Short mmCIF file of C-alpha atoms in Angstrom, two decimals:
data_model
loop_
_atom_site.label_atom_id
_atom_site.label_comp_id
_atom_site.label_asym_id
_atom_site.label_seq_id
_atom_site.Cartn_x
_atom_site.Cartn_y
_atom_site.Cartn_z
CA MET K 551 108.63 116.75 105.01
CA PRO K 552 110.12 114.04 102.64
CA VAL K 553 113.67 113.53 103.43
CA ARG K 554 116.21 113.83 100.41
CA ARG K 555 118.88 115.69 102.40
CA ASN K 556 120.46 115.28 105.65
CA ILE K 557 118.30 116.36 108.65
CA PRO K 558 120.14 119.24 110.49
CA TYR K 559 121.07 117.05 113.67
CA LYS K 560 119.93 118.04 117.10
CA GLU K 561 118.94 115.76 119.69
CA GLY K 562 115.37 115.67 120.79
CA LEU K 563 111.83 114.22 119.86
CA TYR K 564 111.03 113.65 116.09
CA PHE K 565 107.85 112.38 114.34
CA ILE K 566 108.90 109.91 111.63
CA THR K 567 106.93 108.09 109.01
CA PHE K 568 107.96 105.60 106.47
CA THR K 569 105.96 103.64 104.01
CA CYS K 570 106.11 100.58 101.87
CA PHE K 571 106.74 100.76 98.09
CA ARG K 572 103.37 101.71 96.35
CA TRP K 573 101.58 101.30 99.77
CA LEU K 574 101.88 97.57 99.51
CA PRO K 575 100.95 95.75 102.70
CA LEU K 576 104.51 94.14 102.91
CA ILE K 577 104.62 94.41 106.79
CA ARG K 578 101.38 92.49 107.16
CA GLN K 579 102.12 89.98 104.23
CA THR K 580 105.40 88.93 105.89
CA LEU K 581 104.23 89.57 109.56
CA ALA K 582 107.34 91.84 109.92
CA TYR K 583 106.16 93.52 113.10
CA ASP K 584 108.88 91.73 114.95
CA LEU K 585 111.46 93.18 112.83
CA VAL K 586 110.36 96.64 113.73
CA TYR K 587 110.60 95.71 117.51
CA LYS K 588 114.04 94.26 116.89
CA TRP K 589 115.12 97.70 115.46
CA PHE K 590 113.48 99.56 118.26
CA GLU K 591 115.79 97.45 120.73
CA TYR K 592 118.70 98.39 118.56
CA LEU K 593 117.89 101.98 119.01
CA LYS K 594 117.34 101.64 122.64
CA VAL K 595 120.82 99.90 123.06
CA ASN K 596 122.08 103.06 121.47
CA ASN K 597 120.36 105.40 123.95
CA HIS K 598 117.58 106.56 121.51
CA ARG K 599 114.04 106.11 123.08
CA ILE K 600 110.72 105.14 121.35
CA VAL K 601 108.08 107.33 122.77
CA GLY K 602 105.07 106.30 120.60
CA TYR K 603 104.43 104.17 117.68
CA VAL K 604 101.97 102.45 115.45
CA ILE K 605 102.93 99.74 112.88
CA MET K 606 100.42 99.50 110.08
CA PRO K 607 100.17 96.97 107.23
CA ASN K 608 102.13 99.24 104.92
CA HIS K 609 103.60 102.14 106.99
CA MET K 610 104.60 103.11 110.35
CA HIS K 611 104.46 106.43 112.46
CA LEU K 612 106.90 106.83 115.27
CA LEU K 613 107.83 109.32 117.94
CA ILE K 614 111.65 108.93 118.72
CA ASP K 615 113.61 110.74 121.11
CA PHE K 616 117.12 110.88 119.57
CA CYS K 617 120.10 111.24 121.79
CA ARG K 618 123.43 112.94 120.75
CA SER K 619 125.09 110.85 118.23
CA ASP K 620 127.88 110.98 115.57
CA LYS K 621 125.47 109.18 113.16
CA PRO K 622 123.10 111.50 111.34
CA ILE K 623 119.39 110.71 111.83
CA ASN K 624 119.02 110.04 108.13
CA ARG K 625 121.67 107.24 108.43
CA ILE K 626 120.03 105.85 111.77
CA ILE K 627 116.53 105.62 109.91
CA GLY K 628 118.26 104.44 106.70
CA ASP K 629 120.02 101.64 108.58
CA GLY K 630 116.70 100.60 110.15
CA LYS K 631 114.97 100.47 106.71
CA ARG K 632 117.56 98.36 105.09
CA PHE K 633 117.49 95.88 108.10
CA ILE K 634 113.87 95.51 107.98
CA ALA K 635 113.92 95.37 104.04
CA TYR K 636 116.43 92.52 103.85
CA GLU K 637 114.40 90.45 106.24
CA ILE K 638 111.28 91.17 104.43
CA VAL K 639 112.72 90.00 101.15
CA LYS K 640 113.90 86.80 102.79
CA ARG K 641 110.45 86.06 104.13
CA LEU K 642 108.94 86.72 100.67
CA GLU K 643 111.44 84.28 99.22
CA LYS K 644 110.59 81.59 101.92
CA MET K 645 106.83 82.21 101.13
CA ASN K 646 107.57 81.70 97.19
CA GLU K 647 106.04 85.14 96.55
CA SER K 648 107.67 85.37 93.14
CA GLY K 649 105.26 87.77 91.77
CA THR K 650 105.67 90.32 94.42
CA LEU K 651 109.57 89.92 94.47
CA SER K 652 109.44 90.55 90.61
CA ARG K 653 107.44 93.69 91.12
CA LEU K 654 109.75 94.92 93.72
CA ALA K 655 112.81 93.98 91.62
CA ARG K 656 111.68 96.03 88.58
CA ALA K 657 111.14 99.04 90.88
CA VAL K 658 114.81 99.30 91.54
CA ARG K 659 116.47 102.10 89.66
CA SER K 660 119.48 101.16 87.52
CA GLY K 661 121.90 103.22 89.54
CA GLU K 662 120.81 101.54 92.85
CA ARG K 663 120.95 98.19 91.13
CA GLU K 664 124.64 98.82 90.24
CA LYS K 665 125.26 99.32 94.08
CA GLY K 666 123.73 95.88 94.82
CA LYS K 667 120.22 96.82 95.61
CA ARG K 668 117.86 94.06 94.46
CA HIS K 669 114.36 95.13 95.64
CA GLU K 670 112.51 98.19 96.43
CA ILE K 671 110.80 97.65 99.81
CA TRP K 672 110.26 101.20 100.92
CA LYS K 673 109.40 104.55 99.45
CA GLU K 674 112.77 106.32 98.75
CA SER K 675 112.16 109.26 101.28
CA PHE K 676 110.62 109.38 104.72
CA ASP K 677 108.78 112.07 106.45
CA TRP K 678 109.79 113.79 109.52
CA LYS K 679 108.89 116.65 111.79
CA TYR K 680 110.77 117.97 114.88
CA CYS K 681 108.53 118.22 117.85
CA GLU K 682 109.17 121.91 118.92
CA SER K 683 106.43 121.98 121.46
CA ALA K 684 104.57 119.63 123.91
CA ALA K 685 101.42 120.39 122.16
CA PHE K 686 102.71 119.33 118.89
CA ALA K 687 104.02 116.21 120.28
CA TYR K 688 100.79 115.28 121.93
CA GLN K 689 99.13 116.10 118.68
CA LYS K 690 101.17 113.68 116.94
CA LEU K 691 100.69 111.03 119.57
CA VAL K 692 96.88 111.30 119.21
CA TYR K 693 97.33 111.01 115.51
CA ILE K 694 99.56 107.85 115.70
CA HIS K 695 97.10 106.19 118.03
CA ASN K 696 94.01 106.85 115.96
CA ASN K 697 95.61 105.43 112.74
CA PRO K 698 94.35 101.79 112.97
CA CYS K 699 90.57 102.98 113.46
CA ALA K 700 90.86 105.92 111.02
CA GLY K 701 89.48 106.08 107.42
CA LYS K 702 89.49 102.76 105.64
CA TRP K 703 91.57 100.67 108.16
CA LYS K 704 89.20 99.54 110.91
CA LEU K 705 92.00 97.21 112.07
CA ALA K 706 90.60 96.99 115.76
CA LYS K 707 87.10 97.68 117.44
CA ASP K 708 89.14 100.61 119.30
CA ILE K 709 92.53 102.07 119.39
CA MET K 710 93.61 100.05 122.56
CA ALA K 711 92.59 96.75 121.01
CA TYR K 712 95.27 97.31 118.19
CA GLU K 713 98.34 95.33 119.42
CA HIS K 714 101.08 97.05 117.39
CA SER K 715 100.61 100.48 118.76
CA SER K 716 101.60 102.28 122.02
CA ALA K 717 97.94 103.51 122.56
CA SER K 718 97.22 100.94 125.31
CA TYR K 719 100.07 102.16 127.45
CA TYR K 720 98.95 105.90 127.13
CA ILE K 721 95.38 105.03 127.96
CA SER K 722 95.60 102.16 130.47
CA GLY K 723 99.32 102.16 131.63
CA ARG K 724 99.71 98.63 130.02
CA HIS K 725 102.37 98.39 127.57
CA SER K 726 101.42 96.36 124.37
CA MET K 727 103.95 94.70 122.16
CA TYR K 728 106.83 97.05 123.10
CA SER K 729 107.55 99.14 126.19
CA VAL K 730 107.85 102.90 125.32
CA THR K 731 109.37 105.83 127.30
CA ASP K 732 106.44 108.03 128.54
CA LEU K 733 106.15 111.45 126.63
CA GLU K 734 105.78 112.98 130.15
CA ILE K 735 109.37 111.71 131.03
CA ILE K 736 110.77 113.43 127.97
CA LEU K 737 108.89 116.74 128.57
CA LEU K 738 110.09 116.89 132.26
CA GLU K 739 113.63 116.23 131.17
CA ARG K 740 113.39 119.31 128.79
CA LYS K 741 111.78 121.22 131.41
CA GLU K 742 114.69 120.65 133.75
CA LYS K 743 117.05 121.82 130.93
CA GLY K 744 115.29 125.14 130.97
CA ARG K 745 113.03 124.79 128.13
CA PRO K 746 109.54 124.39 129.62
CA GLU K 747 107.50 124.44 126.43
CA SER K 748 109.93 122.44 124.38
CA ALA K 749 109.57 118.79 123.51
CA GLY K 750 112.83 118.43 121.84
#
Protein backbone atom coordinates (compact mmCIF):
# COMPACT_ATOMS: atom_id res chain seq x y z
CA MET A 1 0.00 0.00 0.00
CA PRO A 2 1.29 3.51 -0.76
CA VAL A 3 2.54 5.26 2.36
CA ARG A 4 1.15 8.70 3.14
CA ARG A 5 0.89 8.07 6.88
CA ASN A 6 3.08 6.45 9.48
CA ILE A 7 3.32 2.68 9.37
CA PRO A 8 2.10 1.31 12.74
CA TYR A 9 5.50 0.27 14.04
CA LYS A 10 6.16 -3.30 14.93
CA GLU A 11 9.42 -5.05 14.41
CA GLY A 12 9.48 -7.76 11.80
CA LEU A 13 9.72 -8.48 8.13
CA TYR A 14 8.43 -5.99 5.56
CA PHE A 15 8.22 -6.02 1.77
CA ILE A 16 9.18 -2.51 0.62
CA THR A 17 9.12 -0.97 -2.86
CA PHE A 18 10.16 2.48 -3.95
CA THR A 19 10.30 3.89 -7.44
CA CYS A 20 12.02 6.70 -9.33
CA PHE A 21 9.98 9.72 -10.37
CA ARG A 22 7.95 8.96 -13.52
CA TRP A 23 9.75 5.59 -13.68
CA LEU A 24 12.87 7.30 -15.05
CA PRO A 25 15.87 4.91 -15.05
CA LEU A 26 17.87 7.15 -12.71
CA ILE A 27 19.49 4.27 -10.86
CA ARG A 28 20.94 2.82 -14.05
CA GLN A 29 21.72 6.23 -15.54
CA THR A 30 23.89 7.21 -12.55
CA LEU A 31 25.04 3.69 -11.65
CA ALA A 32 23.56 4.31 -8.20
CA TYR A 33 23.54 0.65 -7.17
CA ASP A 34 26.50 1.27 -4.85
CA LEU A 35 24.49 3.97 -3.06
CA VAL A 36 21.79 1.43 -2.24
CA TYR A 37 24.42 -0.94 -0.83
CA LYS A 38 25.82 1.88 1.32
CA TRP A 39 22.33 2.43 2.70
CA PHE A 40 22.04 -1.31 3.35
CA GLU A 41 25.22 -1.07 5.41
CA TYR A 42 23.76 1.81 7.41
CA LEU A 43 20.68 -0.31 8.13
CA LYS A 44 22.89 -3.21 9.16
CA VAL A 45 24.85 -1.03 11.60
CA ASN A 46 21.51 -0.14 13.17
CA ASN A 47 20.60 -3.85 13.54
CA HIS A 48 18.09 -4.03 10.70
CA ARG A 49 18.63 -6.89 8.25
CA ILE A 50 18.35 -7.14 4.48
CA VAL A 51 16.71 -10.49 3.72
CA GLY A 52 16.14 -10.11 -0.02
CA TYR A 53 16.48 -7.44 -2.67
CA VAL A 54 16.52 -6.53 -6.33
CA ILE A 55 17.70 -3.14 -7.59
CA MET A 56 16.19 -2.38 -10.97
CA PRO A 57 17.02 0.55 -13.31
CA ASN A 58 14.16 2.65 -11.91
CA HIS A 59 12.88 0.96 -8.74
CA MET A 60 13.78 -1.53 -6.05
CA HIS A 61 12.05 -4.26 -4.09
CA LEU A 62 13.32 -5.16 -0.63
CA LEU A 63 12.62 -7.58 2.18
CA ILE A 64 13.84 -5.90 5.35
CA ASP A 65 13.68 -7.31 8.86
CA PHE A 66 13.32 -4.24 11.07
CA CYS A 67 14.42 -4.44 14.69
CA ARG A 68 12.92 -2.39 17.51
CA SER A 69 13.71 1.27 16.99
CA ASP A 70 12.69 4.71 18.23
CA LYS A 71 12.68 5.85 14.60
CA PRO A 72 9.49 5.09 12.60
CA ILE A 73 9.85 2.89 9.54
CA ASN A 74 8.65 5.79 7.38
CA ARG A 75 11.57 7.84 8.66
CA ILE A 76 14.05 5.01 8.13
CA ILE A 77 12.95 4.60 4.52
CA GLY A 78 12.67 8.36 3.99
CA ASP A 79 16.21 8.93 5.22
CA GLY A 80 17.47 6.26 2.84
CA LYS A 81 15.63 7.76 -0.10
CA ARG A 82 17.02 11.22 0.69
CA PHE A 83 20.59 9.98 0.97
CA ILE A 84 20.39 8.16 -2.37
CA ALA A 85 18.58 11.11 -4.01
CA TYR A 86 21.25 13.65 -3.02
CA GLU A 87 23.98 11.45 -4.44
CA ILE A 88 22.04 10.79 -7.67
CA VAL A 89 21.70 14.55 -8.18
CA LYS A 90 25.45 15.01 -7.64
CA ARG A 91 26.15 12.38 -10.26
CA LEU A 92 23.71 13.90 -12.74
CA GLU A 93 25.41 17.28 -12.23
CA LYS A 94 28.81 15.71 -12.80
CA MET A 95 27.48 14.09 -15.97
CA ASN A 96 26.13 17.47 -17.16
CA GLU A 97 22.63 16.01 -17.49
CA SER A 98 21.01 19.44 -17.50
CA GLY A 99 17.84 18.27 -19.27
CA THR A 100 17.15 15.56 -16.72
CA LEU A 101 17.98 17.88 -13.83
CA SER A 102 15.62 20.55 -15.17
CA ARG A 103 12.81 18.03 -15.50
CA LEU A 104 13.36 16.78 -11.96
CA ALA A 105 13.54 20.36 -10.64
CA ARG A 106 10.26 21.34 -12.30
CA ALA A 107 8.54 18.38 -10.64
CA VAL A 108 9.16 19.71 -7.10
CA ARG A 109 6.00 21.16 -5.57
CA SER A 110 6.18 24.74 -4.33
CA GLY A 111 5.72 23.75 -0.69
CA GLU A 112 8.60 21.29 -0.89
CA ARG A 113 10.75 23.80 -2.76
CA GLU A 114 10.27 26.26 0.08
CA LYS A 115 11.67 23.63 2.44
CA GLY A 116 14.81 23.40 0.31
CA LYS A 117 14.01 20.46 -1.94
CA ARG A 118 15.54 20.98 -5.39
CA HIS A 119 14.79 17.80 -7.35
CA GLU A 120 12.14 15.09 -7.36
CA ILE A 121 14.07 11.82 -7.61
CA TRP A 122 11.49 9.40 -6.20
CA LYS A 123 7.77 8.94 -6.30
CA GLU A 124 6.45 10.62 -3.18
CA SER A 125 5.15 7.50 -1.46
CA PHE A 126 6.47 3.97 -1.19
CA ASP A 127 4.68 0.65 -1.06
CA TRP A 128 4.85 -1.73 1.90
CA LYS A 129 3.43 -4.98 3.12
CA TYR A 130 3.98 -6.58 6.50
CA CYS A 131 4.89 -10.25 6.03
CA GLU A 132 2.37 -11.97 8.30
CA SER A 133 3.30 -15.51 7.26
CA ALA A 134 6.22 -17.54 5.96
CA ALA A 135 4.25 -18.31 2.81
CA PHE A 136 3.72 -14.62 2.08
CA ALA A 137 7.41 -13.85 2.70
CA TYR A 138 8.51 -16.58 0.29
CA GLN A 139 5.99 -15.39 -2.29
CA LYS A 140 7.51 -11.91 -2.17
CA LEU A 141 11.05 -13.30 -2.33
CA VAL A 142 10.19 -15.21 -5.51
CA TYR A 143 8.56 -12.09 -6.96
CA ILE A 144 11.64 -10.00 -6.17
CA HIS A 145 14.01 -12.47 -7.79
CA ASN A 146 11.94 -12.90 -10.95
CA ASN A 147 11.74 -9.16 -11.59
CA PRO A 148 14.85 -8.75 -13.81
CA CYS A 149 13.65 -11.44 -16.23
CA ALA A 150 9.94 -10.62 -16.15
CA GLY A 151 7.91 -8.67 -18.67
CA LYS A 152 9.80 -6.08 -20.70
CA TRP A 153 12.97 -6.17 -18.65
CA LYS A 154 15.06 -9.13 -19.80
CA LEU A 155 18.05 -7.76 -17.88
CA ALA A 156 19.77 -11.15 -17.66
CA LYS A 157 19.58 -14.60 -19.21
CA ASP A 158 18.29 -15.99 -15.92
CA ILE A 159 17.57 -14.64 -12.45
CA MET A 160 20.89 -15.87 -11.02
CA ALA A 161 22.81 -13.87 -13.61
CA TYR A 162 21.44 -10.51 -12.49
CA GLU A 163 24.05 -9.17 -10.11
CA HIS A 164 21.94 -6.60 -8.24
CA SER A 165 19.74 -9.22 -6.63
CA SER A 166 19.82 -11.75 -3.82
CA ALA A 167 18.63 -14.53 -6.16
CA SER A 168 22.09 -16.08 -6.50
CA TYR A 169 22.34 -16.61 -2.75
CA TYR A 170 18.96 -18.27 -2.40
CA ILE A 171 19.57 -20.58 -5.36
CA SER A 172 23.29 -21.37 -5.13
CA GLY A 173 24.35 -20.19 -1.66
CA ARG A 174 26.70 -17.59 -3.17
CA HIS A 175 26.06 -13.97 -2.28
CA SER A 176 26.07 -11.50 -5.15
CA MET A 177 26.78 -7.80 -4.54
CA TYR A 178 25.48 -7.79 -0.97
CA SER A 179 25.36 -10.46 1.75
CA VAL A 180 21.81 -10.95 2.96
CA THR A 181 20.39 -12.63 6.07
CA ASP A 182 18.73 -15.90 5.09
CA LEU A 183 14.95 -15.87 5.36
CA GLU A 184 15.14 -19.24 7.12
CA ILE A 185 17.08 -17.62 9.97
CA ILE A 186 14.36 -15.00 10.37
CA LEU A 187 11.63 -17.65 10.37
CA LEU A 188 13.47 -19.83 12.89
CA GLU A 189 13.85 -16.87 15.22
CA ARG A 190 10.13 -16.19 14.99
CA LYS A 191 9.38 -19.84 15.69
CA GLU A 192 11.55 -19.75 18.80
CA LYS A 193 9.51 -16.77 19.96
CA GLY A 194 6.41 -18.94 19.80
CA ARG A 195 4.98 -17.81 16.48
CA PRO A 196 5.59 -20.82 14.20
CA GLU A 197 3.69 -19.47 11.19
CA SER A 198 4.76 -15.88 11.51
CA ALA A 199 7.49 -14.23 9.48
CA GLY A 200 7.20 -10.95 11.33
